[in-house]
XYZ file of C-alpha atoms in Angstrom:
652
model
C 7.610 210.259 344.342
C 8.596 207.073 342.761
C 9.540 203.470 344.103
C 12.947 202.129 343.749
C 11.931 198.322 343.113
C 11.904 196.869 340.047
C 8.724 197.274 338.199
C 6.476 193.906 338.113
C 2.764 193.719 340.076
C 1.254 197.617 340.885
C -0.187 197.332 344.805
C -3.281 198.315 344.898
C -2.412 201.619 347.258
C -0.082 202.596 344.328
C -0.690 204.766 341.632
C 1.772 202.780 339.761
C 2.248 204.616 336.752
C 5.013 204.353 335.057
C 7.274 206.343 331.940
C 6.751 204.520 328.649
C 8.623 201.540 327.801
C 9.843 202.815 324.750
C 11.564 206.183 327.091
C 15.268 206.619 326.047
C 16.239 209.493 329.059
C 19.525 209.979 327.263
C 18.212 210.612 324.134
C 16.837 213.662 326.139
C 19.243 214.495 329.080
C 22.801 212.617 328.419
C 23.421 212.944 332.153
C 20.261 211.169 333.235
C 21.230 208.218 336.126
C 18.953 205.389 335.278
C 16.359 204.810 338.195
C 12.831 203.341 338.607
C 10.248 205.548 337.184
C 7.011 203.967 338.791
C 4.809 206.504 341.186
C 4.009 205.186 344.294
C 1.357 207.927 345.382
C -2.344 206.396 346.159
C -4.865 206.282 343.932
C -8.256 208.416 343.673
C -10.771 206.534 344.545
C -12.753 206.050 341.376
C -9.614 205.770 339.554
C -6.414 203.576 339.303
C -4.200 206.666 338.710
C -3.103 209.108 341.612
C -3.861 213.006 341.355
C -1.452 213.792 339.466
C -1.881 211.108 336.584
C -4.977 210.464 336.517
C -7.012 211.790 333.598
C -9.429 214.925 334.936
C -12.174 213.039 332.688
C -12.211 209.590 334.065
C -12.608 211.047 338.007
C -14.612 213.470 339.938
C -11.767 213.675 342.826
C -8.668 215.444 340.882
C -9.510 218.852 341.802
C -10.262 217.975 345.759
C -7.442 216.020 346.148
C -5.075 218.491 344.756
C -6.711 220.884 346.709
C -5.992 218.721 349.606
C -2.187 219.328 349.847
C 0.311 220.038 346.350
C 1.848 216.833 345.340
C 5.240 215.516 347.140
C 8.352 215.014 345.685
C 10.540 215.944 343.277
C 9.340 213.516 340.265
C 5.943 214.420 338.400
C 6.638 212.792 335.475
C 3.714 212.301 333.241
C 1.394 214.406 335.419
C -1.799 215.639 333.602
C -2.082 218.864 335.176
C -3.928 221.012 331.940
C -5.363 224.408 332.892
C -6.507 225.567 336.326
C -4.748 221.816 337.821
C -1.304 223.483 337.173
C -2.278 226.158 340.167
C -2.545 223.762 342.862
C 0.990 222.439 342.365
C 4.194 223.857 344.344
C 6.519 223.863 341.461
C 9.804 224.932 343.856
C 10.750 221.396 344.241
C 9.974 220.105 341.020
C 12.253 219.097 339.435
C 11.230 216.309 337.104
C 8.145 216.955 334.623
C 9.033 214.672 331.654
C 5.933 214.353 329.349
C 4.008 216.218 331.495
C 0.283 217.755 330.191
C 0.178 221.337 331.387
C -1.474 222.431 327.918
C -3.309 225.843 329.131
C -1.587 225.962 332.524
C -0.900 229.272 334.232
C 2.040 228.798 335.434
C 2.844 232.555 336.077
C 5.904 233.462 337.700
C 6.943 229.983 338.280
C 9.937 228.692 339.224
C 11.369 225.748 337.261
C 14.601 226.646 336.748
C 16.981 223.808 335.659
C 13.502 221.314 335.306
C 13.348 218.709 333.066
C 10.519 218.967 330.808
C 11.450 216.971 328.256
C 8.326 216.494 325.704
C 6.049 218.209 327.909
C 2.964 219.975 326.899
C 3.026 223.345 327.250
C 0.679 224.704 324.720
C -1.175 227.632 325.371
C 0.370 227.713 328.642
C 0.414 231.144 330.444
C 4.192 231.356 331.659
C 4.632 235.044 332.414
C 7.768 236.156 333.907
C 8.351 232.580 334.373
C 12.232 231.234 335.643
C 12.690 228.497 333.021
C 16.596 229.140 333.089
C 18.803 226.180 332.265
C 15.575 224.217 331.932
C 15.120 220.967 329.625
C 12.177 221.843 327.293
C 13.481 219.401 324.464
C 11.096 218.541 322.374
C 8.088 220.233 324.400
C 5.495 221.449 323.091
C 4.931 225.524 323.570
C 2.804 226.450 320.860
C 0.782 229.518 321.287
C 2.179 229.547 324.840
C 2.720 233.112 326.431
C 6.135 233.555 327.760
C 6.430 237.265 328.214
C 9.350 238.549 330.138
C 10.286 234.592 330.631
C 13.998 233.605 331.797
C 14.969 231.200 329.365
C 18.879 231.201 329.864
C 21.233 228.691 328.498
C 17.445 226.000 328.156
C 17.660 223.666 326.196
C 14.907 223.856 323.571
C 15.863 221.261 321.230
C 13.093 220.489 318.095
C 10.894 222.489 320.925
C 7.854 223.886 319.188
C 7.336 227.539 320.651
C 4.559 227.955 316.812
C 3.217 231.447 317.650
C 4.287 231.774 320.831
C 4.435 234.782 322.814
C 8.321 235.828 324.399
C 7.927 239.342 323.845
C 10.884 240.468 326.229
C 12.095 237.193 326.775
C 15.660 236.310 327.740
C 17.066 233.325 325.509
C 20.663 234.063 326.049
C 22.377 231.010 325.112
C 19.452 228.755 325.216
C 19.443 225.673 322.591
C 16.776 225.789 319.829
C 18.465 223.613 317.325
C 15.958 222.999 315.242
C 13.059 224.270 316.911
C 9.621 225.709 315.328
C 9.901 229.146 316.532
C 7.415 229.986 313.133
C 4.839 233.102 313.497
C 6.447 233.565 317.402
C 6.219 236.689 318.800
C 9.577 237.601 320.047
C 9.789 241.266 319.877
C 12.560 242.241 321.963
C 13.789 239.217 323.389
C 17.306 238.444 324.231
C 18.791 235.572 321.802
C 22.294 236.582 322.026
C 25.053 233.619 321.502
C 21.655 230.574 320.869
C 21.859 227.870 318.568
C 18.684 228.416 316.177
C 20.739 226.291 313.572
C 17.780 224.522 311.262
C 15.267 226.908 313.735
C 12.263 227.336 311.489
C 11.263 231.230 312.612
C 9.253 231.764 309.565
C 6.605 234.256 309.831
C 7.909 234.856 313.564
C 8.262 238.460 314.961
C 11.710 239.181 316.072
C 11.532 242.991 316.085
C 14.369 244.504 318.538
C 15.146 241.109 319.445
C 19.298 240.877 320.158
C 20.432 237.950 317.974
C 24.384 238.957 318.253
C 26.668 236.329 317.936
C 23.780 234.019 317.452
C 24.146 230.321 315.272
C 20.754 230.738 312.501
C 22.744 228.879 310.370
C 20.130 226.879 307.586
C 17.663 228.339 309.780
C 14.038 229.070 307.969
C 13.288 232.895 308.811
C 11.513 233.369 305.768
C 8.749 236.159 306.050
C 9.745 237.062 309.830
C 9.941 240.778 311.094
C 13.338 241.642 311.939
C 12.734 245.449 312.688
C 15.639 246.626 314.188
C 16.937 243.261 315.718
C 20.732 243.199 316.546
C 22.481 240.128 314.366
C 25.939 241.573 314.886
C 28.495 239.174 314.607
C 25.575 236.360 313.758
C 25.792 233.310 311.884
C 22.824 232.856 309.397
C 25.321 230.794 307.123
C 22.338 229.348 304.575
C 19.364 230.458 306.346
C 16.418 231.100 304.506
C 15.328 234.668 305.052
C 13.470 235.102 301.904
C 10.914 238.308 302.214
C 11.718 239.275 305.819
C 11.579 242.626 307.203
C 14.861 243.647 308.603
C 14.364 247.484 308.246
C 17.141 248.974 310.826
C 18.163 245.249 311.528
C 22.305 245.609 312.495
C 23.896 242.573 310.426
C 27.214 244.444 311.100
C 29.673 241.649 311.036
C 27.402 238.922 310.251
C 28.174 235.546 308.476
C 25.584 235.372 305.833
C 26.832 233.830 303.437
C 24.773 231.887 300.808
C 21.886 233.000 302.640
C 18.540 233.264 300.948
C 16.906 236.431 301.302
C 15.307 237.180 298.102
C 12.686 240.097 298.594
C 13.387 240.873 301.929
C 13.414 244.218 303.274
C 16.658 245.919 305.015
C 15.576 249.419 304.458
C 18.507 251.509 306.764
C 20.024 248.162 308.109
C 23.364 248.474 309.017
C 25.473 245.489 307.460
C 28.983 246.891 307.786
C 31.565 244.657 307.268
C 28.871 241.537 306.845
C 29.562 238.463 304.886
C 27.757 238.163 302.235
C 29.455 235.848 300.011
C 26.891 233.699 296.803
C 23.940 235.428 299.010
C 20.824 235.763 297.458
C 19.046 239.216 297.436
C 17.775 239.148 294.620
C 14.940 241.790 294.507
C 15.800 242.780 297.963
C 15.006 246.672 299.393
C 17.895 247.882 300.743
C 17.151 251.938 300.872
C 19.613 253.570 302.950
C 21.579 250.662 304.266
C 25.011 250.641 305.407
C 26.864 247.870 303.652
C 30.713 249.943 304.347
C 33.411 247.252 303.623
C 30.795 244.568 303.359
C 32.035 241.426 301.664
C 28.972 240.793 298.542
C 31.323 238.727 296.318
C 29.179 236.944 293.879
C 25.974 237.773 295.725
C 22.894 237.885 293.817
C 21.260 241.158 294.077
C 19.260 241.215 290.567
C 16.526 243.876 290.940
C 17.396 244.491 294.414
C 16.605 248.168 295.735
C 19.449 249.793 296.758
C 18.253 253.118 296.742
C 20.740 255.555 299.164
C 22.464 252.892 300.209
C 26.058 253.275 301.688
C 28.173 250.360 299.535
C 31.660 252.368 300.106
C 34.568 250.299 299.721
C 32.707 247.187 299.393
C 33.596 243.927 297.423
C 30.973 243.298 294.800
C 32.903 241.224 292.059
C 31.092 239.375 290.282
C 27.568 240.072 291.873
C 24.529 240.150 290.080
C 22.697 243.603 290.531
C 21.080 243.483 287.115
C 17.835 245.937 287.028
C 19.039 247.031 291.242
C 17.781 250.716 291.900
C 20.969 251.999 292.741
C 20.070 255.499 292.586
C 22.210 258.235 294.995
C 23.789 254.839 296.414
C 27.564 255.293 297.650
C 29.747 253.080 295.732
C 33.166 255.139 296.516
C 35.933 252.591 296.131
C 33.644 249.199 295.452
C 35.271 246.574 293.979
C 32.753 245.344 291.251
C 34.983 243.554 288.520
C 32.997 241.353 286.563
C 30.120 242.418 287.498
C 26.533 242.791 285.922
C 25.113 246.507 286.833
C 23.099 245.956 282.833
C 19.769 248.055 283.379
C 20.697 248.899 286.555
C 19.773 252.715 288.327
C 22.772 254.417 288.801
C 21.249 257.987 289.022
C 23.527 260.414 290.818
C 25.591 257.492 292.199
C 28.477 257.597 293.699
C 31.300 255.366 291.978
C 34.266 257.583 292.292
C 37.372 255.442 292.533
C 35.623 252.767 292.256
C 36.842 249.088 290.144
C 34.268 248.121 287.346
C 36.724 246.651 285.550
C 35.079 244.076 283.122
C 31.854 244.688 284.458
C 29.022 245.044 282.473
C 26.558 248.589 282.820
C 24.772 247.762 279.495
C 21.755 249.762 279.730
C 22.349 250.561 283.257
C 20.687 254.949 283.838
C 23.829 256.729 285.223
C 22.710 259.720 284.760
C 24.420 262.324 286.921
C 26.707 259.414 288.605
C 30.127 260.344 289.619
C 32.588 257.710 287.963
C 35.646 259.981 288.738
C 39.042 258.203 289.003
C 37.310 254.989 288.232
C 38.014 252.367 286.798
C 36.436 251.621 283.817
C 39.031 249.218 281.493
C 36.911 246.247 279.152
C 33.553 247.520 281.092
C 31.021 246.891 278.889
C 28.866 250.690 278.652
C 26.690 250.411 275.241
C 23.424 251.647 275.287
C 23.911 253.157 279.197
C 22.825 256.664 280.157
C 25.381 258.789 281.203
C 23.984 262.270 280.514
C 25.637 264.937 282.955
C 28.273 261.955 284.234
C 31.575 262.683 285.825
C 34.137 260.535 284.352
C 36.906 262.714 285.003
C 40.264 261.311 285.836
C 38.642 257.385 284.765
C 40.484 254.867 283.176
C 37.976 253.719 279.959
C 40.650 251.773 278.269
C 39.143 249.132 275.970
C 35.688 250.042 277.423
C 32.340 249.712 274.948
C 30.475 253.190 274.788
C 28.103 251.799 271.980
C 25.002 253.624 271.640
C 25.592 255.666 275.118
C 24.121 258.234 276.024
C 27.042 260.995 277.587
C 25.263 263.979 276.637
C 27.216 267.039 278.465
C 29.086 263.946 280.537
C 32.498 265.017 281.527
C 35.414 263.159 280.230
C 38.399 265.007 281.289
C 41.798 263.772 281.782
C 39.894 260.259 280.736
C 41.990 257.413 279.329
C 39.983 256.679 275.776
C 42.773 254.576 275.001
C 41.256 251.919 272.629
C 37.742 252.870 273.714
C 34.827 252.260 271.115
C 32.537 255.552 270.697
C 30.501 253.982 267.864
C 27.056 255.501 267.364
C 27.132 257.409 271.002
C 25.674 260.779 271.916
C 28.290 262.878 272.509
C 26.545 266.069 272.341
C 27.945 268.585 274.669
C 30.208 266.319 276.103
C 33.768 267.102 276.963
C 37.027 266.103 276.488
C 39.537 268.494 277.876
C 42.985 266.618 278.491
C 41.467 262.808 277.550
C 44.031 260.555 275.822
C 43.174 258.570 273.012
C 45.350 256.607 270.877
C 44.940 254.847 267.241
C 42.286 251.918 268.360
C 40.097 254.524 269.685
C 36.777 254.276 267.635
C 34.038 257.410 266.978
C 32.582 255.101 264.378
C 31.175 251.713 263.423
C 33.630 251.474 260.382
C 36.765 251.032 262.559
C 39.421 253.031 264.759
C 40.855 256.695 264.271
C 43.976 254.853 262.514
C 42.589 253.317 259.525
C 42.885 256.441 257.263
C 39.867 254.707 255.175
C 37.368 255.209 258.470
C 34.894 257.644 258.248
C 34.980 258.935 261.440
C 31.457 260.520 261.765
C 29.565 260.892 264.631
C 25.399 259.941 265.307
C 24.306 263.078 264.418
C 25.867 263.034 260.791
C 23.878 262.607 258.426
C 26.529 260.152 256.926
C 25.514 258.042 260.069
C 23.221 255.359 260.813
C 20.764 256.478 261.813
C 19.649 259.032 259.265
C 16.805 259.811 261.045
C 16.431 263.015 263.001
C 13.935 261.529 265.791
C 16.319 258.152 266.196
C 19.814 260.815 265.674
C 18.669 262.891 268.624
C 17.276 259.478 270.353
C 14.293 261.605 271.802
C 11.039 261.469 271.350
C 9.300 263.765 268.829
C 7.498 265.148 271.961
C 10.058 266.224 273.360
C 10.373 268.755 270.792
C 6.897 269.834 269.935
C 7.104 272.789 271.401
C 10.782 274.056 270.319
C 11.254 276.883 267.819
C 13.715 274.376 265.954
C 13.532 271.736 263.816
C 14.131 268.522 263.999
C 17.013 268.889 261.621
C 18.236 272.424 263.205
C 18.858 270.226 266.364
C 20.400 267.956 264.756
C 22.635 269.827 262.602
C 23.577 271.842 265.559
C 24.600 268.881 267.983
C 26.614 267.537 264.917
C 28.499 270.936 264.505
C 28.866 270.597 268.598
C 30.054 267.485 268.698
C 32.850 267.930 266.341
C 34.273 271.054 267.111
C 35.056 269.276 270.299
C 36.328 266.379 269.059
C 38.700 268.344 266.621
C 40.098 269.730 270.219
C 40.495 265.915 270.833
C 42.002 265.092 268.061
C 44.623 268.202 268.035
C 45.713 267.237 271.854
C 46.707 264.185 270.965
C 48.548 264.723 267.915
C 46.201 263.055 265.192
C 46.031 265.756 262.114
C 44.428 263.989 259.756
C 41.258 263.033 262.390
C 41.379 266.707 263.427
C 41.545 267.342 260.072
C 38.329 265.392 259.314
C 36.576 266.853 262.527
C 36.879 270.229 260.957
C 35.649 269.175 257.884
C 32.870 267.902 258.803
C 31.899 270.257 261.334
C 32.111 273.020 257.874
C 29.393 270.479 256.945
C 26.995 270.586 259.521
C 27.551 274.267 259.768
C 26.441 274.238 256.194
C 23.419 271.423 256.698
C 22.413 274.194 259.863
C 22.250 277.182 257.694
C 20.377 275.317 255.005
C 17.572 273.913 257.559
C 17.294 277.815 258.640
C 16.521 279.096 255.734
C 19.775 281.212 255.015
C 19.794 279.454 251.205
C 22.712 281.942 250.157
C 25.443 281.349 253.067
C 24.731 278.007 253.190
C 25.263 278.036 248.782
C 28.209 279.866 249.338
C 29.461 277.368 251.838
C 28.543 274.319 249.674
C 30.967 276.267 246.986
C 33.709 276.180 249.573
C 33.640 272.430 249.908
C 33.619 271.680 246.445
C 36.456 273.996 245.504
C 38.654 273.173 248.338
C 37.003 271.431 251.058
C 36.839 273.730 253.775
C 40.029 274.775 253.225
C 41.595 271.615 253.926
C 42.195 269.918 250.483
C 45.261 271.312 248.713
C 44.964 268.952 246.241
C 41.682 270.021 245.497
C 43.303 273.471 245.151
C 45.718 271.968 242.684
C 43.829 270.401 240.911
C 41.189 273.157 240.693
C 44.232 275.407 239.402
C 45.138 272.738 236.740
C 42.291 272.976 235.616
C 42.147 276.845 235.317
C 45.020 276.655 232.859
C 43.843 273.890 231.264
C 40.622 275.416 230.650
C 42.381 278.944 229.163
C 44.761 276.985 227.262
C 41.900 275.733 225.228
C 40.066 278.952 225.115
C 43.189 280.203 223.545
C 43.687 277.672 221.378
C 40.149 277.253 219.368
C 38.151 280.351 219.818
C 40.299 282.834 218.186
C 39.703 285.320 221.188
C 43.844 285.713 221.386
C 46.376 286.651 218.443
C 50.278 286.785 218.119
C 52.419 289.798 217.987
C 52.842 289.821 214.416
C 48.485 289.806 214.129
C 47.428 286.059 213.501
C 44.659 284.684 215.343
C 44.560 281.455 217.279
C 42.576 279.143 215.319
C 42.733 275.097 214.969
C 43.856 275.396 211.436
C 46.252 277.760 212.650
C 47.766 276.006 215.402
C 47.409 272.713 213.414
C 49.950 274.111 210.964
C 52.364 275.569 213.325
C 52.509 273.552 216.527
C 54.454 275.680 218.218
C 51.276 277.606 218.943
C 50.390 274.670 221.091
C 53.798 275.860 223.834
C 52.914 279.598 223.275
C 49.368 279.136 224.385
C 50.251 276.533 227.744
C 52.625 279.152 228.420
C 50.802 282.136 228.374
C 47.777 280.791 230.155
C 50.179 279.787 232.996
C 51.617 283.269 233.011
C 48.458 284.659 233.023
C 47.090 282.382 236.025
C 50.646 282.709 238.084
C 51.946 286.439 237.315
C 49.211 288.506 235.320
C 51.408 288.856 232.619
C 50.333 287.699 228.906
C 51.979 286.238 225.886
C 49.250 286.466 223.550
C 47.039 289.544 222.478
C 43.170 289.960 223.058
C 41.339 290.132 219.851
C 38.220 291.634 221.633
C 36.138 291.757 224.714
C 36.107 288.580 225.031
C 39.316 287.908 224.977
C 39.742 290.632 227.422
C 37.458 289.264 230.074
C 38.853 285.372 229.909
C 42.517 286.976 230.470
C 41.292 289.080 233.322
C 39.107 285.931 234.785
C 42.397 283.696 234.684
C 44.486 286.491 236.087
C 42.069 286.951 239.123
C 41.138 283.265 239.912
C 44.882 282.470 239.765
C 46.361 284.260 243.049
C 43.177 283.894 245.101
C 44.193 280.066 244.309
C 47.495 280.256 244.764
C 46.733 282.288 248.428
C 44.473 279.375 248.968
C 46.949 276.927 248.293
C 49.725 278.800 251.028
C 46.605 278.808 253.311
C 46.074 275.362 253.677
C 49.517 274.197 253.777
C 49.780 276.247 256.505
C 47.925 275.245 258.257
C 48.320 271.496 257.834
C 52.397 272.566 258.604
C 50.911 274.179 261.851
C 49.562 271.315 262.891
């Protein structure tokens, strides 16, 4: 009730009181209609202010008077109505509560739909199942206030402070809380769906179940809040601060979250399909088991993050950060994560088949187990990574860095190796059936497969740094203290492993001389194997093999070996007198010194001997004898030798 003259003298049977000078009403409600705002009930009799304004400490009367008869009119603005007051009012024509103190009120069940309550005090107020729908609560105060099962539709709640208030089950749809402190509120399964919570500080606040879809949280602070299961489909936290929330089975599907901060939060089995997550933070996030299908992560910063099971199909991921993420059995079919960094990530048993890591860098990422086939792998940077038991078939590693990696037993079929650096990696058991490589492909740290002057040895050579068994093998001694081999067997037998299959590499793609060098070396390991058993002999008798002809491979050992045969006979015959003419003189220096024809005689008849069998020259005794016989043997099993190994280097 309120007097429409202009405010000057209060009667004395006036109450009188009026809104603060300094009110602005459309700073609050833009559709206000200015009017006089002075109340013109009576007062109490030991006070100047009526029942409704006057302060419950200054007068003994409040309670009898408003037990008297609920105050008139539509206006009670400024009414200090606190706790067990509030109960004698008949709120269904009240319309007008501006700055009103109903701090501990029960208000339960009340109707004040479409009221103004502009800066009102509503703290601790009981508001159960109250109708608060298209209310003006700007700026009120509602902390700690219970508003369980409330209706507060399309209210206007801006810079409102609802600090640890209770709306489990409230209904928010399309209320205003720009701005509003919302933080440690209990809003467990309220409806928010299509509010503005832009700058909303919800930090700490429950929102478990709650239905945010299609809601604006954009810069809002939910930092620490519980968003179990709460529906943000289609939601707009653009910015928001979400940092260490709990979102576990939160749906984000179609969300806006871009640049949002939620560093150590928790989305365990969130579903966050086709969500924008463009420059977000989640860095050390847990994401177990979430859904992030066709979700848009495009330099998002998941460092650390825990991405355990997680369903990242077909997502874009260029140029995220998901250094040291657990990644492990996550489903990364058909990602998009050029330019990446994955270095130290888990990658066990992932799926990355088809998937674009082009450029990206797995540096000591664990993909151990991880499917990679079809992927694509060109420039990515791989050294030091595990890959034991990998997948790669079908993947495109051109130009990719495999530096120290681990792909023991990985599968490499059909790979393109084009260009691809192998240097120091554990290849042991790996495979290579169908893989193309070309000239710039590198097995070692002194340069490509082209340079003829490369040795192209693998870790476990003993050629190759490093010498080491323990640091060859790259396990720990442990790990073999209770084998029946040595250190060196192991090693000797992965280096024989290793090469045999890379000699099948090498063949495939037409490169003799590199299979050549496979097989070489693989002789060699053979040999360092049967020396580290024990078996002195064989491996003697192969070490003989290598120096006369290299495995077989060296015809020019061969040749030269022969050259030397006849060489060697040639003197014999010359010097030792062991041979004589036809006519009975024996080869001597002086002899041969005085008729140099000798010197022919003697070439020729060692070659005969060597090549045919056949002899020029005479024995003079036994020992003559057995050097003729020697020469004749040695010479076809050299010759055979030679025809071998051209052979085979024409097969080839």
């Amino acid at each position: 009730m309120s007097s429409d003259q202009p405010a000057g003298d209060v009667p004395d049977d006036r109450c009188g009181y009026t809104y603060p000078e300094d009110f602005d009403p459309a700073e609050y409600d833009p559709e206000y209609t200015q009017r006089s705002n002075s109340c013109v009930r009576p007062p109490l009799p030991d006070s100047g202010r009526c029942k409704i304004h006057a302060d419950p400490d200054d007068t003994e009367y409040k309670t009898e008077s408003l037990n008297a008869g609920s105050p008139g009119g539509v206006s009670i603005d400024g009414a200090i109505l606190p706790g067990e007051f509030a109960t004698y009012v008949n709120w269904s024509n009240v319309s007008l509560l501006r700055d009103v103190d109903l701090a501990e009120a029960n208000l339960e069940g009340a109707d004040l739909s479409e009221a103004n309550l502009a800066w009102a005090d509503l703290t601790e107020a009981d508001l159960y199942d109250a109708n608060l729908a298209e209310a003006n609560l700007n700026r009120a105060d509602l902390a700690e206030a219970n508003l369980e099962g409330a209706d507060l539709a399309e209210a206007a709640l801006l810079e409102a402070d609802l600090s640890e208030a209770y709306l489990y089950d409230a209904d928010l749809a399309e209320a205003n809380l720009y701005d509003a402190d919302l933080a440690e509120a209990n809003l467990y399964d309220a409806d928010l769906s299509g509010v503005d919570l832009a700058e909303a500080d919800l930090a700490e606040a429950t929102l478990s179940d709650a239905d945010l879809s299609e809601t604006n949280l954009a810069w809002a602070d939910l930092s620490e809040a519980f968003l179990g299961r709460a529906d943000l489909s289609e939601a707009n936290p653009q910015k928001a601060d979400i940092a260490e929330a709990d979102l576990v089975g939160a749906d984000l599907s179609e969300a806006n979250l871009s640049e949002v901060n939620l560093p150590r939060a928790t989305l365990n089995d969130a579903d966050l399909t086709e969500a924008y997550l463009y420059d977000a933070d989640l860095a050390e996030a847990t994401l177990r088991e979430a859904d992030l299908t066709e979700a848009d992560l495009y330099d998002a910063d998941l460092a650390e993050a825990a991405l355990r099971g997680a369903d990242l199909s077909g997502v874009d991921l260029r140029e995220a950060d998901l250094s040291g993420a657990d990644l492990k059995q996550a489903d990364l079919t058909d990602a998009n994560l050029e330019w990446a960094d994955l270095s130290e990530a888990v990658l066990l048993k992932a799926d990355l088949s088809e998937a674009t890591l082009q450029e990206a860098d797995l540096s000591r990422a664990d993909l151990e187990e991880a499917d990679l086939t079809d992927a694509n792998l060109e420039e990515t940077d791989l050294s030091e990574a595990a890959l034991n038991e990998a997948d790669l078939t079908g993947a495109n590693c051109e130009n990719a860095t495999f530096n120290e990696t681990t792909l023991v037993r990985a599968s490499l079929d059909t790979t393109d190796l084009v260009r691809a650096d192998f240097s120091e990696a554990h290849l042991f058991g790996t495979t290579f059936d169908g893989a193309r490589i070309d000239g710039g492909t590198q097995f070692s740290t002194e340069g490509p497969v082209a340079d003829l002057d490369t040795a192209n040895h693998c870790r476990y050579d003993t050629d190759a740094h490093p010498a080491d068994p323990i640091e060859t093998v790259a396990e720990s001694a442990e790990a073999f203290k209770n084998r029946d081999e040595s250190l060196e067997e192991i090693r000797a037998r992965r280096a024989r492993s290793t090469y045999r299959r890379l000699e099948t590499l090498a063949s495939t793609n037409g490169y003799p001389d590199l299979q050549s060098e496979m097989f070489v070396r693989r002789q060699e390991a053979r040999r360092e194997l049967l020396a580290a058993e024990g078996r002195t002999l064989s491996a003697l008798f192969a070490g003989v093999q290598r120096l006369l002809f290299n495995y077989g491979e060296s015809f020019r050992r061969i040749l030269g070996i022969s050259l030397v045969t006849i060489l060697l006979g040639w003197l014999l015959y010359l010097t030792t007198g062991i041979v004589e003419t036809n006519g009975g003189t024996s080869l001597r220096p002086e002899v041969v010194a005085d008729s140099p024809v000798l010197l022919i005689r003697a070439l020729h008849h060692s070659t005969l001997v060597f090549f045919a069998g056949n002899q020029l020259l005479e024995p003079t005794g036994v020992v003559g004898e057995f050097v003729i016989v020697a020469e004749a043997m040695v010479g076809p099993i050299l010759v055979a030798l030679l025809i071998f190994v051209l052979g085979r280097r024409a097969a080839r």
